[in-house]
PDB file of C-alpha atoms in Angstrom:
ATOM      1  CA  UNK A   1       0.860  -2.298  19.512  1.00 96.00           C
ATOM      2  CA  UNK A   2      -0.624   1.099  18.782  1.00 98.00           C
ATOM      3  CA  UNK A   3      -3.457   2.098  16.512  1.00 98.00           C
ATOM      4  CA  UNK A   4      -3.615   5.415  14.673  1.00 98.00           C
ATOM      5  CA  UNK A   5      -6.619   6.378  12.518  1.00 98.00           C
ATOM      6  CA  UNK A   6      -4.390   8.186  10.017  1.00 98.00           C
ATOM      7  CA  UNK A   7      -0.814   9.305   9.460  1.00 98.00           C
ATOM      8  CA  UNK A   8      -1.442  12.869   8.405  1.00 97.00           C
ATOM      9  CA  UNK A   9      -5.161  13.583   8.264  1.00 97.00           C
ATOM     10  CA  UNK A  10      -7.141  15.112  11.078  1.00 97.00           C
ATOM     11  CA  UNK A  11     -10.520  13.355  11.021  1.00 96.00           C
ATOM     12  CA  UNK A  12     -12.148  16.147  13.105  1.00 96.00           C
ATOM     13  CA  UNK A  13     -11.019  19.157  11.050  1.00 97.00           C
ATOM     14  CA  UNK A  14     -11.006  17.329   7.744  1.00 97.00           C
ATOM     15  CA  UNK A  15      -7.527  18.509   6.751  1.00 97.00           C
ATOM     16  CA  UNK A  16      -3.815  17.705   7.004  1.00 97.00           C
ATOM     17  CA  UNK A  17      -2.533  18.242  10.532  1.00 97.00           C
ATOM     18  CA  UNK A  18       1.131  18.344  11.607  1.00 95.00           C
ATOM     19  CA  UNK A  19       0.097  17.295  15.074  1.00 96.00           C
ATOM     20  CA  UNK A  20      -1.171  13.982  13.710  1.00 97.00           C
ATOM     21  CA  UNK A  21       2.200  13.488  11.962  1.00 97.00           C
ATOM     22  CA  UNK A  22       3.936  14.341  15.259  1.00 95.00           C
ATOM     23  CA  UNK A  23       2.014  11.587  17.026  1.00 97.00           C
ATOM     24  CA  UNK A  24       3.262   9.029  14.490  1.00 98.00           C
ATOM     25  CA  UNK A  25       6.907  10.160  15.057  1.00 96.00           C
ATOM     26  CA  UNK A  26       6.511  10.170  18.866  1.00 97.00           C
ATOM     27  CA  UNK A  27       4.971   6.679  18.873  1.00 98.00           C
ATOM     28  CA  UNK A  28       7.805   5.267  16.706  1.00 98.00           C
ATOM     29  CA  UNK A  29      10.425   6.969  19.011  1.00 97.00           C
ATOM     30  CA  UNK A  30       8.682   5.596  22.064  1.00 98.00           C
ATOM     31  CA  UNK A  31       8.787   2.064  20.650  1.00 98.00           C
ATOM     32  CA  UNK A  32      12.467   2.494  19.724  1.00 98.00           C
ATOM     33  CA  UNK A  33      13.380   3.648  23.210  1.00 98.00           C
ATOM     34  CA  UNK A  34      11.544   0.734  24.785  1.00 97.00           C
ATOM     35  CA  UNK A  35      11.410  -2.835  23.509  1.00 96.00           C
ATOM     36  CA  UNK A  36      10.071  -2.125  20.050  1.00 97.00           C
ATOM     37  CA  UNK A  37       6.480  -2.461  18.846  1.00 98.00           C
ATOM     38  CA  UNK A  38       4.040  -2.255  15.980  1.00 98.00           C
ATOM     39  CA  UNK A  39       2.092   0.775  14.796  1.00 98.00           C
ATOM     40  CA  UNK A  40      -0.971   0.208  12.667  1.00 98.00           C
ATOM     41  CA  UNK A  41      -2.034   3.221  10.588  1.00 98.00           C
ATOM     42  CA  UNK A  42      -5.589   3.311   9.308  1.00 98.00           C
ATOM     43  CA  UNK A  43      -7.068   1.617  12.348  1.00 98.00           C
ATOM     44  CA  UNK A  44      -9.251   3.302  15.053  1.00 98.00           C
ATOM     45  CA  UNK A  45      -8.486   2.875  18.744  1.00 96.00           C
ATOM     46  CA  UNK A  46     -11.264   0.318  19.005  1.00 97.00           C
ATOM     47  CA  UNK A  47      -9.770  -1.811  16.237  1.00 97.00           C
ATOM     48  CA  UNK A  48     -12.124  -0.686  13.502  1.00 98.00           C
ATOM     49  CA  UNK A  49     -10.397  -0.474  10.145  1.00 98.00           C
ATOM     50  CA  UNK A  50     -10.769   3.046   8.800  1.00 98.00           C
ATOM     51  CA  UNK A  51      -8.335   2.884   5.898  1.00 98.00           C
ATOM     52  CA  UNK A  52      -5.864   5.463   4.600  1.00 98.00           C
ATOM     53  CA  UNK A  53      -7.754   7.112   1.751  1.00 98.00           C
ATOM     54  CA  UNK A  54      -6.982  10.698   2.815  1.00 98.00           C
ATOM     55  CA  UNK A  55      -3.329   9.917   3.575  1.00 98.00           C
ATOM     56  CA  UNK A  56      -2.886   8.173   0.240  1.00 98.00           C
ATOM     57  CA  UNK A  57      -4.487  11.177  -1.567  1.00 98.00           C
ATOM     58  CA  UNK A  58      -1.741  13.426  -0.077  1.00 97.00           C
ATOM     59  CA  UNK A  59       1.123  11.008  -0.812  1.00 97.00           C
ATOM     60  CA  UNK A  60       3.450  11.406  -3.777  1.00 95.00           C
ATOM     61  CA  UNK A  61       1.905   9.380  -6.588  1.00 97.00           C
ATOM     62  CA  UNK A  62      -1.265   9.010  -4.461  1.00 97.00           C
ATOM     63  CA  UNK A  63      -0.407   5.355  -3.730  1.00 98.00           C
ATOM     64  CA  UNK A  64       1.089   3.055  -1.145  1.00 98.00           C
ATOM     65  CA  UNK A  65       4.626   3.515  -2.407  1.00 98.00           C
ATOM     66  CA  UNK A  66       4.348   7.264  -2.127  1.00 98.00           C
ATOM     67  CA  UNK A  67       2.931   7.017   1.405  1.00 98.00           C
ATOM     68  CA  UNK A  68       5.746   4.737   2.468  1.00 98.00           C
ATOM     69  CA  UNK A  69       8.274   7.154   0.926  1.00 97.00           C
ATOM     70  CA  UNK A  70       6.709  10.074   2.811  1.00 97.00           C
ATOM     71  CA  UNK A  71       6.673   8.094   6.070  1.00 98.00           C
ATOM     72  CA  UNK A  72      10.290   6.922   5.808  1.00 96.00           C
ATOM     73  CA  UNK A  73      11.494  10.414   4.844  1.00 95.00           C
ATOM     74  CA  UNK A  74       9.611  12.030   7.751  1.00 95.00           C
ATOM     75  CA  UNK A  75      10.889   9.492  10.277  1.00 96.00           C
ATOM     76  CA  UNK A  76      14.457   9.797   8.932  1.00 94.00           C
ATOM     77  CA  UNK A  77      14.356  13.617   9.192  1.00 92.00           C
ATOM     78  CA  UNK A  78      12.794  13.640  12.687  1.00 93.00           C
ATOM     79  CA  UNK A  79      14.519  10.652  14.333  1.00 94.00           C
ATOM     80  CA  UNK A  80      17.637  10.079  12.230  1.00 92.00           C
ATOM     81  CA  UNK A  81      18.200   7.980   9.164  1.00 92.00           C
ATOM     82  CA  UNK A  82      20.399   5.388  10.848  1.00 93.00           C
ATOM     83  CA  UNK A  83      17.970   4.512  13.655  1.00 92.00           C
ATOM     84  CA  UNK A  84      14.928   4.406  11.353  1.00 93.00           C
ATOM     85  CA  UNK A  85      16.539   2.117   8.786  1.00 92.00           C
ATOM     86  CA  UNK A  86      15.379  -0.937  10.734  1.00 87.00           C
ATOM     87  CA  UNK A  87      11.747   0.190  10.934  1.00 95.00           C
ATOM     88  CA  UNK A  88       9.727  -1.877   8.483  1.00 96.00           C
ATOM     89  CA  UNK A  89       6.593  -0.648   6.714  1.00 97.00           C
ATOM     90  CA  UNK A  90       4.141  -2.893   4.898  1.00 98.00           C
ATOM     91  CA  UNK A  91       0.625  -2.551   3.581  1.00 98.00           C
ATOM     92  CA  UNK A  92      -2.348  -4.877   3.805  1.00 97.00           C
ATOM     93  CA  UNK A  93      -5.890  -4.627   2.533  1.00 98.00           C
ATOM     94  CA  UNK A  94      -8.409  -5.338   5.313  1.00 97.00           C
ATOM     95  CA  UNK A  95     -12.131  -5.094   4.590  1.00 95.00           C
ATOM     96  CA  UNK A  96     -11.285  -3.427   1.224  1.00 97.00           C
ATOM     97  CA  UNK A  97      -9.313  -0.709   3.007  1.00 98.00           C
ATOM     98  CA  UNK A  98      -5.572  -0.025   3.124  1.00 98.00           C
ATOM     99  CA  UNK A  99      -3.712  -0.352   6.448  1.00 98.00           C
ATOM    100  CA  UNK A 100      -0.030   0.393   6.971  1.00 98.00           C
ATOM    101  CA  UNK A 101       1.905  -1.757   9.478  1.00 98.00           C
ATOM    102  CA  UNK A 102       5.057  -0.199  10.909  1.00 98.00           C
ATOM    103  CA  UNK A 103       7.222  -2.704  12.770  1.00 98.00           C
ATOM    104  CA  UNK A 104       9.737  -0.950  15.015  1.00 98.00           C
ATOM    105  CA  UNK A 105      12.805  -2.581  16.493  1.00 97.00           C
ATOM    106  CA  UNK A 106      14.324  -1.438  19.799  1.00 97.00           C
ATOM    107  CA  UNK A 107      17.164   1.042  19.301  1.00 97.00           C
ATOM    108  CA  UNK A 108      20.712   0.421  20.503  1.00 96.00           C
ATOM    109  CA  UNK A 109      20.937   3.985  21.828  1.00 96.00           C
ATOM    110  CA  UNK A 110      18.557   6.761  22.896  1.00 96.00           C
ATOM    111  CA  UNK A 111      16.387   8.187  20.152  1.00 96.00           C
ATOM    112  CA  UNK A 112      15.332  11.830  20.392  1.00 94.00           C
ATOM    113  CA  UNK A 113      12.540  13.446  18.429  1.00 94.00           C
ATOM    114  CA  UNK A 114      13.572  16.363  16.242  1.00 91.00           C
ATOM    115  CA  UNK A 115      11.255  19.182  15.228  1.00 87.00           C
ATOM    116  CA  UNK A 116       9.721  19.425  11.806  1.00 83.00           C
ATOM    117  CA  UNK A 117      12.348  20.594   9.345  1.00 75.00           C
ATOM    118  CA  UNK A 118      15.153  18.764  11.064  1.00 64.00           C
ATOM    119  CA  UNK A 119      15.815  21.170  13.917  1.00 69.00           C
ATOM    120  CA  UNK A 120      17.570  19.486  16.821  1.00 69.00           C
ATOM    121  CA  UNK A 121      15.585  19.091  20.052  1.00 74.00           C
ATOM    122  CA  UNK A 122      16.003  16.964  23.155  1.00 74.00           C
ATOM    123  CA  UNK A 123      12.512  15.425  23.324  1.00 93.00           C
ATOM    124  CA  UNK A 124      12.680  11.881  24.593  1.00 97.00           C
ATOM    125  CA  UNK A 125       9.666   9.633  24.485  1.00 97.00           C
ATOM    126  CA  UNK A 126       9.232   6.145  25.907  1.00 98.00           C
ATOM    127  CA  UNK A 127       6.551   3.514  25.436  1.00 97.00           C
ATOM    128  CA  UNK A 128       5.224   2.550  28.859  1.00 96.00           C
ATOM    129  CA  UNK A 129       2.440   0.022  28.778  1.00 95.00           C
ATOM    130  CA  UNK A 130      -0.193   1.215  26.294  1.00 94.00           C
ATOM    131  CA  UNK A 131       0.935   4.833  26.250  1.00 96.00           C
ATOM    132  CA  UNK A 132       3.899   6.851  24.998  1.00 97.00           C
ATOM    133  CA  UNK A 133       5.261   9.243  27.619  1.00 97.00           C
ATOM    134  CA  UNK A 134       7.645  12.241  27.380  1.00 97.00           C
ATOM    135  CA  UNK A 135      10.454  11.957  29.943  1.00 97.00           C
ATOM    136  CA  UNK A 136      12.077  14.852  31.753  1.00 95.00           C
ATOM    137  CA  UNK A 137      15.843  15.191  31.624  1.00 94.00           C
ATOM    138  CA  UNK A 138      16.553  13.496  34.959  1.00 96.00           C
ATOM    139  CA  UNK A 139      14.231  10.662  33.984  1.00 97.00           C
ATOM    140  CA  UNK A 140      16.053  10.256  30.640  1.00 97.00           C
ATOM    141  CA  UNK A 141      19.412  10.075  32.354  1.00 96.00           C
ATOM    142  CA  UNK A 142      18.179   7.464  34.843  1.00 98.00           C
ATOM    143  CA  UNK A 143      16.490   5.430  32.097  1.00 98.00           C
ATOM    144  CA  UNK A 144      19.544   5.620  29.792  1.00 97.00           C
ATOM    145  CA  UNK A 145      21.825   4.373  32.575  1.00 97.00           C
ATOM    146  CA  UNK A 146      19.615   1.319  33.057  1.00 97.00           C
ATOM    147  CA  UNK A 147      18.709   0.609  29.414  1.00 97.00           C
ATOM    148  CA  UNK A 148      21.924   1.374  27.635  1.00 97.00           C
ATOM    149  CA  UNK A 149      24.751   0.987  30.190  1.00 93.00           C
TER     150      UNK A 149
END
């Protein structure tokens, strides 16, 4: 399980930040390349519920449906539509705040993170314990041989 304060909003700068979005994509890819996992958006690292007010304000329609649409579109563009089809997104209200739960199934093949805009890259991320790590090419080849023979 991984907590992210927001999906798009940088709480320090007070604005949208592509790096925050990148972290969501990387976390989902890391879960897919490992045994799966759950990402909670709107929750601080210490478990405090922050909510998704800023993310919802940027979403189409400024609601949960719009945020889910943005999230699924972004994941599909950056990871591939086929592999992200099994990722489930749901919303709950906790302490009068919205939280998004993203349940990620393990992938049946390696998942690589593409750049914003759909450009092809070879970035491979793997969830190891409580962190998501970027693997080097030789590490990817070794891991692939063991995970997907």
